[in-house]
Coordinates of C-alpha atoms (C1' of nucleotides) in Angstrom, one line a residue:
Chain A
M1 CA 0.2 0.0 0.0
I2 CA 2.9 2.3 -0.2
N3 CA 2.7 4.6 -3.5
K4 CA 5.7 6.9 -4.2
E5 CA 3.6 9.8 -2.6
S6 CA 3.6 8.3 0.8
V7 CA 7.5 7.6 0.6
K8 CA 8.0 11.1 0.0
I9 CA 5.9 12.3 2.8
V10 CA 7.7 9.7 5.3
E11 CA 11.3 11.1 4.2
D12 CA 9.7 14.9 4.7
T13 CA 8.5 14.4 7.8
S14 CA 11.2 12.5 9.6
V15 CA 13.5 15.2 8.4
M16 CA 11.6 17.9 9.0
D17 CA 9.6 17.6 12.6
A18 CA 11.6 15.0 14.3
F19 CA 14.9 16.9 15.1
S20 CA 14.9 20.5 16.1
I21 CA 17.6 22.7 17.4
D22 CA 17.4 25.1 20.3
C23 CA 19.8 27.5 21.1
V24 CA 21.1 29.8 24.5
V25 CA 22.6 32.7 23.4
F26 CA 24.6 34.3 25.8
G27 CA 25.4 38.0 25.9
F28 CA 27.7 40.4 28.2
D29 CA 26.4 43.8 28.3
N30 CA 27.2 46.4 31.7
G31 CA 28.8 43.3 33.9
I32 CA 25.2 41.7 33.1
L33 CA 24.9 38.3 31.5
E34 CA 22.0 38.4 29.4
V35 CA 20.2 35.7 27.0
L36 CA 18.4 36.4 24.0
L37 CA 14.9 35.5 23.8
V38 CA 12.3 35.6 21.0
Q39 CA 8.7 35.5 20.7
H40 CA 6.4 32.8 19.0
G41 CA 4.5 34.4 16.5
E42 CA 2.1 31.3 15.5
G43 CA 0.5 28.8 16.5
I44 CA -0.5 27.4 19.8
S45 CA 2.4 28.8 22.0
E46 CA 1.4 32.6 20.2
G47 CA 3.1 35.3 22.2
K48 CA 5.2 33.3 24.2
W49 CA 8.8 33.8 24.9
A50 CA 11.1 31.0 23.9
L51 CA 14.7 30.1 23.1
P52 CA 15.4 30.7 19.4
G53 CA 15.4 27.7 17.0
G54 CA 14.3 26.0 14.5
W55 CA 14.5 22.4 11.9
I56 CA 17.6 20.8 10.7
K57 CA 17.9 20.3 7.1
K58 CA 18.2 17.2 5.7
T59 CA 21.7 17.9 4.4
E60 CA 23.0 19.8 7.2
S61 CA 24.7 18.3 10.1
A62 CA 23.7 19.6 13.5
D63 CA 26.3 22.1 14.2
N64 CA 25.5 23.7 10.5
A65 CA 21.8 24.0 11.6
A66 CA 22.2 25.7 14.4
H67 CA 25.0 28.3 13.1
R68 CA 22.8 28.8 9.9
L69 CA 19.5 29.5 12.6
L70 CA 21.6 31.6 14.7
G71 CA 22.6 34.0 11.8
E72 CA 19.2 34.0 10.4
L73 CA 18.7 35.6 13.6
T74 CA 21.5 38.0 14.5
G75 CA 23.3 38.6 11.3
L76 CA 26.2 37.0 12.3
D77 CA 28.1 34.4 10.9
N78 CA 30.8 33.4 13.0
I79 CA 29.4 32.8 17.0
Y80 CA 30.8 30.5 19.0
L81 CA 28.6 27.6 19.6
E82 CA 28.8 24.4 21.5
Q83 CA 26.1 21.6 21.6
L84 CA 24.9 20.9 25.2
K85 CA 23.0 17.8 24.5
A86 CA 19.9 16.5 23.1
F87 CA 16.5 16.8 24.9
G88 CA 14.4 13.5 24.6
E89 CA 11.7 13.6 26.9
P90 CA 8.8 11.7 24.8
D91 CA 6.4 14.5 25.6
R92 CA 8.2 17.3 26.1
F93 CA 6.7 18.6 22.7
P94 CA 2.8 18.7 22.7
L95 CA 1.8 18.0 19.7
R96 CA 4.2 14.9 18.0
R97 CA 7.6 13.6 19.3
V98 CA 10.4 16.1 18.5
I99 CA 14.0 15.4 19.9
T100 CA 15.6 18.8 20.1
I101 CA 19.5 19.3 20.4
G102 CA 20.4 22.3 22.3
Y103 CA 23.5 24.6 21.9
Y104 CA 24.7 27.4 23.7
A105 CA 26.4 30.2 22.0
L106 CA 28.6 33.3 23.2
L107 CA 28.6 36.3 21.0
K108 CA 30.1 40.0 22.0
R109 CA 27.3 42.4 22.5
E110 CA 29.0 44.9 20.3
D111 CA 29.0 42.5 16.9
F112 CA 25.0 41.9 17.9
N113 CA 24.7 45.6 18.2
V114 CA 25.5 46.7 14.8
K115 CA 24.2 43.5 12.9
A116 CA 21.2 42.6 14.4
G117 CA 18.5 45.0 15.2
F118 CA 15.9 44.9 12.4
T119 CA 16.4 41.4 11.4
A120 CA 15.8 40.5 15.2
S121 CA 12.5 42.4 16.0
D122 CA 11.0 39.9 17.9
A123 CA 14.2 39.2 20.0
K124 CA 15.0 40.6 23.2
W125 CA 17.6 40.2 26.0
Y126 CA 16.7 38.9 29.3
K127 CA 18.9 38.6 32.4
I128 CA 19.6 35.9 33.8
N129 CA 17.7 36.0 37.1
D130 CA 14.8 37.2 35.2
I131 CA 13.9 34.9 32.8
P132 CA 9.9 34.7 31.8
N133 CA 8.3 31.0 31.5
L134 CA 9.8 30.1 28.5
I135 CA 7.5 27.2 26.1
Y136 CA 8.0 23.8 26.3
D137 CA 10.9 22.4 28.1
H138 CA 13.0 25.9 27.8
N139 CA 13.6 26.6 30.8
E140 CA 15.2 23.5 31.7
I141 CA 17.5 23.4 28.5
L142 CA 18.4 27.1 29.7
A143 CA 19.5 25.7 33.5
F144 CA 21.2 23.1 31.9
S145 CA 23.2 25.6 29.4
I146 CA 24.2 27.7 32.5
K147 CA 25.1 24.6 34.6
Q148 CA 27.5 24.1 31.1
L149 CA 28.9 27.5 30.8
R150 CA 29.5 27.6 34.6
N151 CA 31.5 24.7 33.9
R152 CA 33.1 25.4 30.7
V153 CA 34.2 29.0 31.6
R154 CA 36.7 27.3 34.7
Q155 CA 38.1 24.8 31.9
A156 CA 39.2 26.8 29.2
P157 CA 39.2 30.1 27.9
V158 CA 35.5 30.3 26.3
G159 CA 34.3 33.4 28.3
F160 CA 36.4 34.9 25.9
N161 CA 33.6 35.0 23.2
L162 CA 31.6 37.5 25.7
L163 CA 33.7 40.2 25.8
P164 CA 35.2 42.9 23.0
E165 CA 38.6 42.3 21.4
K166 CA 40.3 44.4 23.7
F167 CA 39.5 44.6 27.6
T168 CA 40.7 45.4 30.9
L169 CA 41.3 42.7 33.6
L170 CA 38.5 44.4 35.9
Q171 CA 36.4 43.7 33.0
L172 CA 37.6 40.3 32.6
M173 CA 37.3 39.6 36.2
H174 CA 33.4 41.1 36.3
L175 CA 33.1 38.5 34.0
Y176 CA 33.9 35.7 35.4
E177 CA 32.2 37.0 39.2
E178 CA 28.9 37.6 37.0
I179 CA 29.4 34.0 35.5
L180 CA 30.0 32.1 38.3
G181 CA 28.3 34.4 40.9
I182 CA 30.7 34.9 43.5
E183 CA 33.1 37.5 44.3
M184 CA 37.0 37.5 43.7
D185 CA 40.1 39.8 44.9
K186 CA 41.0 42.0 42.2
S187 CA 44.5 41.7 43.4
N188 CA 44.6 38.0 43.4
F189 CA 42.8 37.6 40.3
R190 CA 45.3 40.0 38.5
R191 CA 48.2 37.8 39.6
K192 CA 46.6 34.6 38.6
I193 CA 45.3 35.6 35.4
L194 CA 48.6 37.5 33.9
H195 CA 50.8 34.5 35.5
M196 CA 48.6 32.2 32.8
K197 CA 50.4 34.4 30.4
L198 CA 47.4 33.9 28.2
L199 CA 46.9 37.2 27.7
L200 CA 48.6 39.6 25.1
A201 CA 49.2 43.2 26.5
L202 CA 48.4 46.2 24.2
N203 CA 50.3 49.4 24.0
E204 CA 46.9 50.8 24.7
K205 CA 44.9 52.2 27.7
Q206 CA 40.5 52.9 27.9
Q207 CA 39.5 56.3 26.4
D208 CA 36.8 58.3 28.0
V209 CA 36.7 57.4 31.2
S210 CA 36.1 59.8 34.3
H211 CA 38.9 57.6 36.4
R212 CA 42.5 56.2 36.2
A213 CA 42.6 54.6 32.3
A214 CA 43.5 51.0 32.7
K215 CA 45.8 49.0 30.2
L216 CA 43.8 47.5 27.7
Y217 CA 44.5 43.2 26.7
K218 CA 43.7 40.7 24.1
F219 CA 43.0 37.2 24.1
D220 CA 45.8 35.7 22.3
S221 CA 44.4 32.3 20.9
K222 CA 48.4 31.1 19.4
I223 CA 49.3 31.0 23.0
Y224 CA 45.4 29.6 24.4
E225 CA 46.5 27.0 21.9
K226 CA 49.9 25.8 23.1
L227 CA 48.7 25.8 26.8
T228 CA 45.8 23.6 25.8
Q229 CA 48.0 21.1 24.5
K230 CA 50.0 20.3 27.7
G231 CA 46.9 20.7 29.8
F232 CA 45.9 23.4 32.0
N233 CA 42.7 24.9 33.8
F234 CA 41.1 27.9 34.7
E235 CA 40.0 27.9 38.3
F236 CA 39.2 30.7 40.6
Chain B
M1 CA -3.3 12.4 -1.5
I2 CA -2.8 11.5 2.5
N3 CA -4.9 8.4 3.4
K4 CA -4.7 6.7 6.9
E5 CA -2.3 4.3 5.6
S6 CA 0.4 6.8 4.5
V7 CA 0.3 8.7 7.5
K8 CA 0.8 5.3 9.8
I9 CA 4.0 5.0 8.0
V10 CA 4.8 8.8 8.6
E11 CA 4.6 8.3 12.3
D12 CA 6.6 4.6 12.3
T13 CA 9.6 5.8 10.5
S14 CA 10.0 9.0 11.9
V15 CA 9.9 7.1 15.1
M16 CA 11.5 4.0 14.8
D17 CA 14.5 4.9 12.1
A18 CA 15.0 8.5 12.8
F19 CA 16.8 8.9 16.2
S20 CA 18.8 5.8 17.9
I21 CA 21.4 5.3 20.4
D22 CA 24.7 4.7 20.7
C23 CA 26.3 3.6 24.0
V24 CA 30.0 3.4 24.9
V25 CA 30.3 0.8 28.1
F26 CA 33.4 1.6 29.9
G27 CA 34.7 -1.5 32.4
F28 CA 37.8 -1.6 34.6
D29 CA 39.6 -4.6 34.9
N30 CA 42.9 -5.7 36.5
G31 CA 43.8 -2.3 35.9
I32 CA 43.0 -1.8 32.5
L33 CA 40.2 0.3 31.0
E34 CA 37.9 -1.4 28.4
V35 CA 35.0 -1.0 26.7
L36 CA 32.0 -3.3 25.5
L37 CA 32.0 -3.8 21.8
V38 CA 29.2 -5.8 19.9
Q39 CA 29.7 -7.4 16.6
H40 CA 27.3 -6.7 14.1
G41 CA 24.8 -9.8 12.7
E42 CA 23.3 -8.5 9.9
G43 CA 22.8 -5.9 7.0
I44 CA 25.6 -4.2 5.7
S45 CA 27.7 -4.0 8.5
E46 CA 27.7 -7.7 9.2
G47 CA 30.5 -9.0 11.1
K48 CA 32.0 -5.4 11.7
W49 CA 32.2 -4.1 15.7
A50 CA 30.4 -1.1 17.4
L51 CA 29.2 0.2 19.9
P52 CA 26.1 -1.0 21.4
G53 CA 22.9 0.5 20.6
G54 CA 19.5 0.9 18.8
W55 CA 16.1 2.7 18.1
I56 CA 14.4 4.8 20.8
K57 CA 10.7 3.8 21.5
K58 CA 8.1 6.7 21.0
T59 CA 7.0 6.3 24.5
E60 CA 10.3 6.5 25.9
S61 CA 12.7 8.9 26.9
A62 CA 16.8 9.1 25.3
D63 CA 17.7 8.0 29.1
N64 CA 15.4 5.3 29.6
A65 CA 16.2 3.9 26.0
A66 CA 19.6 3.9 26.5
H67 CA 18.8 2.3 30.2
R68 CA 16.5 -0.3 28.5
L69 CA 19.2 -1.1 25.7
L70 CA 22.0 -1.4 28.2
G71 CA 19.5 -3.6 30.5
E72 CA 19.2 -6.0 27.4
L73 CA 22.6 -6.2 26.5
T74 CA 24.4 -7.1 30.3
G75 CA 21.3 -8.0 32.4
L76 CA 22.0 -5.2 34.7
D77 CA 19.5 -2.3 35.5
N78 CA 21.1 0.0 37.7
I79 CA 23.7 1.3 35.0
Y80 CA 25.6 4.9 35.3
L81 CA 24.7 6.6 32.8
E82 CA 25.4 10.1 31.1
Q83 CA 24.5 11.5 27.9
L84 CA 27.7 12.6 25.5
K85 CA 25.9 14.1 22.9
A86 CA 24.0 14.2 19.6
F87 CA 25.7 12.9 16.9
G88 CA 24.1 14.4 13.6
E89 CA 26.1 14.7 10.4
P90 CA 24.1 14.0 7.6
D91 CA 25.8 11.6 6.1
R92 CA 27.2 9.3 9.5
F93 CA 24.5 6.5 8.7
P94 CA 24.7 5.6 4.6
L95 CA 21.4 4.4 4.1
R96 CA 19.3 7.6 5.0
R97 CA 19.6 10.5 8.4
V98 CA 19.9 9.4 11.3
I99 CA 21.0 11.4 14.1
T100 CA 22.4 9.2 17.2
I101 CA 22.0 10.3 20.6
G102 CA 25.8 9.5 22.2
Y103 CA 25.6 7.6 26.2
Y104 CA 28.7 6.7 28.2
A105 CA 27.9 3.6 30.8
L106 CA 30.1 2.9 34.1
L107 CA 29.8 -0.2 35.5
K108 CA 31.4 -2.8 37.7
R109 CA 33.3 -5.9 35.7
E110 CA 32.1 -8.1 39.1
D111 CA 28.5 -7.5 38.4
F112 CA 28.9 -7.9 34.5
N113 CA 30.4 -11.1 35.0
V114 CA 27.9 -12.4 37.0
K115 CA 24.8 -11.2 35.3
A116 CA 25.5 -11.2 31.9
G117 CA 27.7 -13.5 29.6
F118 CA 24.8 -15.5 28.0
T119 CA 23.3 -12.7 26.8
A120 CA 26.2 -10.9 25.5
S121 CA 27.4 -13.5 23.5
D122 CA 28.6 -11.2 21.0
A123 CA 29.8 -8.7 22.9
K124 CA 33.5 -8.8 23.5
W125 CA 35.5 -5.7 26.3
Y126 CA 38.6 -4.1 24.2
K127 CA 41.2 -2.0 25.5
I128 CA 41.2 1.4 25.1
N129 CA 44.4 1.4 23.7
D130 CA 43.1 -1.3 21.1
I131 CA 40.0 -0.8 19.7
P132 CA 39.0 -1.9 16.1
N133 CA 37.6 0.3 13.3
L134 CA 34.1 0.3 14.3
I135 CA 31.0 1.1 11.7
Y136 CA 29.7 4.7 10.9
D137 CA 31.2 7.2 13.6
H138 CA 31.5 4.9 16.5
N139 CA 35.3 5.5 16.6
E140 CA 34.2 9.3 17.0
I141 CA 32.0 8.8 19.3
L142 CA 34.3 6.7 21.2
A143 CA 36.9 9.3 21.3
F144 CA 34.3 11.7 22.5
S145 CA 33.7 9.5 25.4
I146 CA 36.7 9.2 26.5
K147 CA 37.6 13.0 26.1
Q148 CA 34.7 13.3 28.3
L149 CA 34.9 10.6 30.8
R150 CA 38.7 12.0 31.4
N151 CA 37.1 15.5 32.3
R152 CA 33.9 14.1 34.4
V153 CA 36.2 12.1 36.6
R154 CA 38.0 15.0 37.6
Q155 CA 35.0 17.3 38.5
A156 CA 33.3 14.5 40.2
P157 CA 33.1 10.9 41.8
V158 CA 31.9 9.1 39.1
G159 CA 34.9 6.4 38.9
F160 CA 33.7 4.5 41.7
N161 CA 31.1 3.1 39.5
L162 CA 34.2 1.4 37.8
L163 CA 35.5 0.0 41.4
P164 CA 34.2 -2.9 43.2
E165 CA 31.9 -1.9 46.7
K166 CA 35.0 -2.0 48.3
F167 CA 38.4 -1.1 47.1
T168 CA 42.1 0.1 48.7
L169 CA 43.2 3.4 48.1
L170 CA 45.9 1.9 45.3
Q171 CA 43.0 0.2 43.4
L172 CA 41.6 3.7 43.2
M173 CA 44.7 5.6 42.4
H174 CA 45.3 3.1 40.1
L175 CA 41.8 3.6 38.5
Y176 CA 42.8 7.4 38.1
E177 CA 46.2 6.7 36.7
E178 CA 44.8 4.6 33.9
I179 CA 42.1 6.8 32.9
L180 CA 43.9 10.1 33.0
G181 CA 47.1 8.5 31.8
I182 CA 49.4 9.6 34.2
E183 CA 51.4 8.9 36.9
M184 CA 50.9 9.3 40.3
D185 CA 52.7 9.6 43.7
K186 CA 51.0 7.0 46.4
S187 CA 51.8 8.8 49.1
N188 CA 50.4 12.4 47.8
F189 CA 47.1 10.6 46.4
R190 CA 46.7 9.4 49.9
R191 CA 46.5 12.5 51.8
K192 CA 44.8 14.1 49.0
I193 CA 42.3 11.6 49.0
L194 CA 41.8 11.2 52.4
H195 CA 41.5 15.0 53.0
M196 CA 38.6 15.2 50.7
K197 CA 36.8 13.2 53.6
L198 CA 34.6 11.1 51.2
L199 CA 35.8 7.9 51.6
L200 CA 34.3 5.4 54.6
A201 CA 37.3 3.6 56.1
L202 CA 36.0 0.0 56.1
N203 CA 37.0 -2.5 59.2
E204 CA 38.2 -4.5 56.6
K205 CA 41.5 -5.4 55.4
Q206 CA 41.6 -7.5 52.0
Q207 CA 41.7 -10.8 51.3
D208 CA 44.1 -13.7 49.8
V209 CA 46.5 -11.1 48.8
S210 CA 50.3 -12.1 48.5
H211 CA 51.4 -9.6 50.3
R212 CA 50.7 -6.7 53.0
A213 CA 46.7 -6.5 53.1
A214 CA 45.6 -3.3 52.2
K215 CA 42.5 -1.2 54.3
L216 CA 39.3 -1.4 52.3
Y217 CA 37.2 1.8 51.6
K218 CA 33.7 2.6 50.3
F219 CA 32.8 5.8 48.7
D220 CA 29.7 7.3 50.7
S221 CA 27.4 8.7 48.7
K222 CA 25.8 10.6 51.0
I223 CA 29.4 12.7 52.0
Y224 CA 29.3 13.3 48.3
E225 CA 25.7 14.9 48.3
K226 CA 27.2 17.3 51.1
L227 CA 30.4 17.8 49.5
T228 CA 28.6 18.6 45.8
Q229 CA 26.3 21.2 47.4
K230 CA 28.9 23.6 48.3
G231 CA 31.3 22.4 45.1
F232 CA 34.5 21.0 45.1
N233 CA 36.8 19.2 42.4
F234 CA 39.1 16.1 41.9
E235 CA 42.0 17.8 40.3
F236 CA 44.7 15.5 40.5
Chain C
dT1 C1' 40.0 67.4 46.7
dC2 C1' 37.4 63.6 46.0
dA3 C1' 35.3 59.5 43.9
dA4 C1' 36.3 55.7 41.5
dA5 C1' 38.4 52.3 39.3
dA6 C1' 43.8 51.2 38.1
dG7 C1' 47.6 48.9 40.1
dT8 C1' 51.3 47.2 43.6
dG9 C1' 53.1 44.6 47.8
dT10 C1' 53.0 42.0 52.1
dT11 C1' 52.3 37.9 54.9
dA12 C1' 50.2 33.7 56.6
dT13 C1' 48.2 29.8 55.4
dG14 C1' 48.0 25.4 53.0
dA15 C1' 48.5 22.2 49.2
dT16 C1' 51.7 20.7 45.9
dT17 C1' 56.1 18.0 45.2
dA18 C1' 59.4 14.9 45.6
dC19 C1' 61.1 11.9 47.8
dA20 C1' 63.4 8.5 51.6
dC21 C1' 61.9 5.3 54.4
dC22 C1' 59.6 1.4 57.4
dC23 C1' 56.3 -2.2 57.5
dA24 C1' 53.4 -6.3 57.0
dT25 C1' 53.2 -10.9 54.5
dG26 C1' 53.0 -14.8 51.2
dA27 C1' 55.9 -17.5 48.1
Chain D
dT1 C1' 64.6 -13.9 52.7
dC2 C1' 62.7 -11.1 49.0
dA3 C1' 59.4 -9.2 46.4
dT4 C1' 55.7 -6.8 46.6
dG5 C1' 52.7 -3.4 47.3
dG6 C1' 50.8 -0.8 52.2
dG7 C1' 51.5 3.0 55.0
dT8 C1' 53.9 7.1 57.3
dG9 C1' 57.0 11.3 57.4
dT10 C1' 59.5 15.2 56.0
dA11 C1' 61.9 19.5 53.7
dA12 C1' 60.8 22.8 50.0
dT13 C1' 58.1 24.9 46.8
dC14 C1' 54.2 27.5 45.2
dA15 C1' 49.1 29.0 45.1
dT16 C1' 46.0 31.4 47.9
dA17 C1' 43.5 34.6 50.6
dA18 C1' 43.0 38.5 52.8
dC19 C1' 44.7 42.6 53.4
dA20 C1' 46.5 47.6 53.4
dC21 C1' 48.1 50.4 50.1
dT22 C1' 49.7 53.9 46.5
dT23 C1' 48.6 56.1 41.5
dT24 C1' 46.0 58.1 38.3
dT25 C1' 42.3 60.4 36.4
dG26 C1' 38.1 63.2 35.3
dA27 C1' 34.3 66.0 37.4

DNA sequence: TCAAAAGTGTTATGATTACACCCATGA
DNA sequence: TCATGGGTGTAATCATAACACTTTTGA
């Protein structure tokens, strides 16, 4: 009883509806860690807030799908992205069985402000401690992503993806404080981070600040490569 | 052109063929870290070695599917299991698009030897450094699982799942040495692990060893709970 | 001259490393 | 008695935490 038509339907359905991507996009602005949420415009969850996401195309990998979807949302194409895991509760999606692959992304707010804005008209940044009720299991995915970010940030210098190219040591410290939810000692942080020799000191200072201008640093990925080879960690 | 029949096919196909589970099962025997592989008995990859796995049923979560599949293979129902991530390259599976969710499991070899054996007739333990070519992307999944295990073992006491209930400090140290691929100092390991107060010293000693019998310890999960609350780590 | 952040220095404490050494036991 | 692993002790070094303090700069 299977004709060509039904076989075609089989393929489309299994590809288009069965796997989805959901993405937790982190940004860091004014010392605050935020997440980019979108408002659902159609269907049963109209008006509710959700993680940005979409369907995986038949010919693309999950990673590529996540990059594509984020590109469509933000206009950026070199976003730092890592898979969290698959979320596969049978009833997580009300209409049918959909397994979603969660990702988290780290982006520089300055880049986002330049590139997006008009494309992402239904998107809004929410403070990490001020997240509304999200559709489906998106609150769970978000909670998992924060746990994961806290872990990763202490093992590898992924946090740099949230900062501008050039940053001060105090900005970096505030980033760690905000992500990990702890307070740090300026002097000790300085000694520790400089001792790692992961930062490139620039011959530049902050401009237009109403206090003593701080030296600017830059994250040197070549130095990082060398350090990851022989293993290191970022405990604070 | 869609009749009932084709809709039914749609559902079955999307559920039964689209998501799979693959599991890296670790065991620790005689100081050697091993992985349980199975031989494919049918289809195009007959005779080749593979990670144990299978399909997710429509009504079960991914985690449950992994537990069920491992139960069928080993006869054990309380195996320590963690999801690795989803593997979603479009061409990873030759016949059609299948996204697999990778898991890793840690089990006590003594339990396995008692319970399995006859059910797992096509299964074989392979040393970590002696893995054959596996089907599809299973070598990649395996490599990822080892990376993940090395990470996890330094953050949480998951390694205990590979040891017998009662173990000596040296056995525990050898487990870490084998997983992390490093050499450790007996005396320093002792001080460090005992200082964590994670182990319960038993009033028992090894039996039937041809050297001075060592004190046996046991991992106390109640103490672990307390420690995870306030955060700790296992760096060596 | 004051606030605000940049940046330096100091000291006590504890962890880590690299050892040397003695102990108990079965073969 | 010897090999094998069990178990203790120690001294040098290094990292960390908690401070106090000085510097620079715009408002």
